[in-house]
Amino acid sequence: MSLDLPSDGCRSTPVLKERGQREVFCGLTGIIWLHRKMQDAFFLVVGSRTCAHLLQSAAGVMIFAEPRFGTAILEEKDLAGLADANAELDREVGRLLARRPDIRQLFLVGSCPSEVIKLDLARAAERLNQQHAPHVRVYNYSGSGIETTFTQGEDACLAAMVPTLAPTAARDLLIVGAMPDVVEDQCLALLSAMGIGPIRVLPAHRAGELPHVGENTVFALVQPFLGDTHAALIRRGARHIPAPFPFGEEGSTAWLRAIADEFGVPRDLFESVIAAPRARAQKAIAAQAAELRGKSVFFFPDSQLEIPLARFLVRECGMTAIEVGTPYLHEGLVGPDLDLLPKGPVISEGQDVEKQLDRVRAASPDLTVCGLGLANPLEAEGFATKWAIELVFTPVHFYEQAGDLAGLFSRPLRRKAILRKEAAE
Amino acid sequence: MKLTLWTYEGPPHVGAMRVATGMKGMHYVLHAPQGDTYADLLFTMIERRNHRPPVTFTTFQARDLGGDTANLFKDSARDAYDRFQPQAMIVGASCTAELIQDDPGGLAEALGLPIPVIPLDLPSYQRKENFGADETFYQIVKALAQPMPRTEAITCNLLGATALGFRHRDDVTEVTRLLSLMGISVNVAAPMGATPDDIARMGQAHFNVLLYPETGEAAARHLERACGQPYTKIVPIGVGATRDFLHEVSALTGLSAKVDESGLRLPWWSASVDSTYLTGKRVYIFGDATHVTTAARIAATEIGFEVVGMGCFNREFARPLRAAAKAYGVEPLITDDYLEVEAEIARLQPELILGTQMERHIGKRLGIPCAVISAPVHVQDFPARYSPQMGFEGANVIFDSWIHPLVMGLEEHLLTMFREDFEFHDEAGASHHGGKAVPRQEEELPTYVVPAGQDLSAPLDRYAAMIPDIPIITPSGEVVWLPDAERELKKIPFFVRGKAKRNTERYATDRGLFEISVDTLYEAKAHYAR
Ligand code: SF4
Ligand code: SF4
């Protein structure tokens, strides 16, 4: 299948690079979904009360049930002497692991304060690994706001695991990126039906199921924000299968197709496997797209999903993109999506929130995709908004979710229309 | 270093944000990394504010460190002034910026902005949100309020209401109404609703009403010293406290404390016979000290509950809380570790919890109803309707919201009489609560038995022992429930089952029994019958 490329995609569009006040989460936020995905892992943030409060606020109270994450809050005396801070950390970890024997993987997560005081969590992880091996494997990564934005936390986490994965010479397919279980199962079912295997996933549910990696491993990413993980896998000799990301019918087909081609899946087998789910996706999208067609959309930078999602909204739902903001643009990863996204929108990287708000007001789009801090204020100004965090917390990948994905964008518009009618009466 | 899973309070700069966001014409320039902007959503989502908080975050990144974070701060402050044209500005650092020691106060002063710029020094590694709000309000008042001639008519200021406060919006309205019944009008309510210009004319009031000691006491003390304004010490939550408050105001002003009470319903609602079933219900109270102490008085003297335990998360107010606990003969719990609170509630098995959103979840897990009386808040704590806690209408609201989680009086009897009915059994829940009544489950629910020797008083052990969604049977000592007795226990309505279980176990232990039979259960019932 040759994808129907626009004569002129956005790959060559000059990127508007902004440096100013950002209105985004830091990488710690990824813990909210990662700790649910990895069922024998505990995420220990070494940080401040702010970090603890961020996690609590981002998590909401819905998952108040026993969290497998916590914050070791630095106190005045920890700042005074690093030796003491290390001793304290060892003690807290010891207590935690003694009391939670179900924990087999422990992530020490760095924060802005731990980085500014130069608390060496890599050394700490090494030290703790020696103490607690083989029962617990200790990793470390940074989720700090001075280093990472929102979804980059997942990237940093997965990248930290790659060097420790056991070597293999097998020609495995590795699927990389945390997905809700139901979506992961669908993805694996489709690929298996094409005769592709063995398939491994990173992150795995449990330490014992971690994938192996080596020169013959080929991998595909399901999330566009996994730049460091991509680089770490390449360093292990694995090879990346570039593809548009599996959002919407077209994205899912292109993504599966890239893998099928890599594994030499016959054309008719491929078509027969995807035919039914693909038709369902088209039908489901069409129902939602009726409300989206001809409408304009403006993306504030948030999760790095913006470019693939803009591609979906423009090509499959008939919307016009005015600006597509992203915190970081990994051309190597979103290049295939940029190729498909027709020229027109401003592509911006980074943020200067006040200027961007000026632009959104000037453009007055039909739908604005933004973070939670901006959504209600923009609604109050008359804009319809979609909060971006839901795109990360909701199953949106692959065929069966394509209609839901479109629905996430059409619902705010539909709602606005209903309320407007009521107000007019 | 202290391991924290959930916290009752945010960092102190969130307290400063609550002050700035409550005010108008004030802007806060906060030296902080990008992730700290999460705090905006507390206001825009939880409180549903339709404006962004007036806060500029410098959002410095790793590459700025060691280089020009100071210039970044100056640029941000200058841009914020140009764009928002505030009447005054507060400047400060979050926990990370505190470590890089850029001195926001000095940097902002060097800019020579034509408005008052108030530096904040909030020690992030020692203090918390309430302190941050209290200190910020104090610094603003100190910088802007001056002694002035008093207004001709008797006026007062209302101190302490902030953005994101528990029912602050409606309390300000209610207390304003209450005072107007005495013929007193409000000069300035601050910080919420006030501009810096308003703060500057606070000195003309005759006295101050301290609504929330947690967030307004430092300012009240300062105004007493600097402007000679006395302030009220009684927080008017509950009928008795409201009347006492009116007398306190009367003593300060010479005006009569006799006001129209025709809108007050709590006393009759409480006295009417339907409320008999509330008598002696065992309540546990936890939250900020002010709301807890006022709630305890209402519970014990105005509704007729039995206070079986109380505590607060803010150590700054441990002393008044301890004094109050003594009056009810209970041990106070002063902690900001919710696991300790949970362990205490599990131990006491109250019939109702009056707490924060954290206790609401503890209650959910332990199957104990809960009404929320204090911050930390959630989106549900910002109802669309008028629902103050203070004054006479506040007392009415409190009666309704505390009673709502309980099963209604007559229903309680019916459930007891017909507890074998397969539809009208107790697990169907209270009839006025949403949710579908489920037919009784006949098979055994999985239970988690805490291993012998595990010390349940240590909260972390309790935490380790917990597996979500599985009820916990905690064998007290070596006592074992025989199958018949256990079945009988399940026939007891859920809202008293915890108490029955605990009493029976205590009864058995006291008598050196190792097994509980049906007889033991009923002997214990007779023993503890009140
Ligand atoms: S979506 Fe957020 S605000 Fe709403 S109930 Fe869940 S946690 Fe609370
Ligand atoms: S930005 Fe930094 S200090 Fe703030 S919550 Fe994130 S890691 Fe913690």
Short mmCIF file of C-alpha atoms and ligand atoms in Angstrom, two decimals, chain A residues 60-62, chain B residues 378-379, ligand 1:
data_model
loop_
_atom_site.label_atom_id
_atom_site.label_comp_id
_atom_site.label_asym_id
_atom_site.label_seq_id
_atom_site.Cartn_x
_atom_site.Cartn_y
_atom_site.Cartn_z
CA GLY A 60 -6.56 12.91 41.51
CA VAL A 61 -8.11 10.88 44.22
CA MET A 62 -9.49 8.26 41.90
CA HIS B 378 -11.70 18.18 46.01
CA VAL B 379 -13.96 19.34 43.20
S1 SF4 C 1 -11.83 13.50 37.16
FE1 SF4 C 1 -10.53 14.51 38.62
S2 SF4 C 1 -11.91 15.92 39.58
FE2 SF4 C 1 -13.20 14.44 38.58
S3 SF4 C 1 -13.61 12.87 40.11
FE3 SF4 C 1 -11.81 12.22 39.00
S4 SF4 C 1 -10.11 13.00 40.21
FE4 SF4 C 1 -11.91 14.08 40.86
#
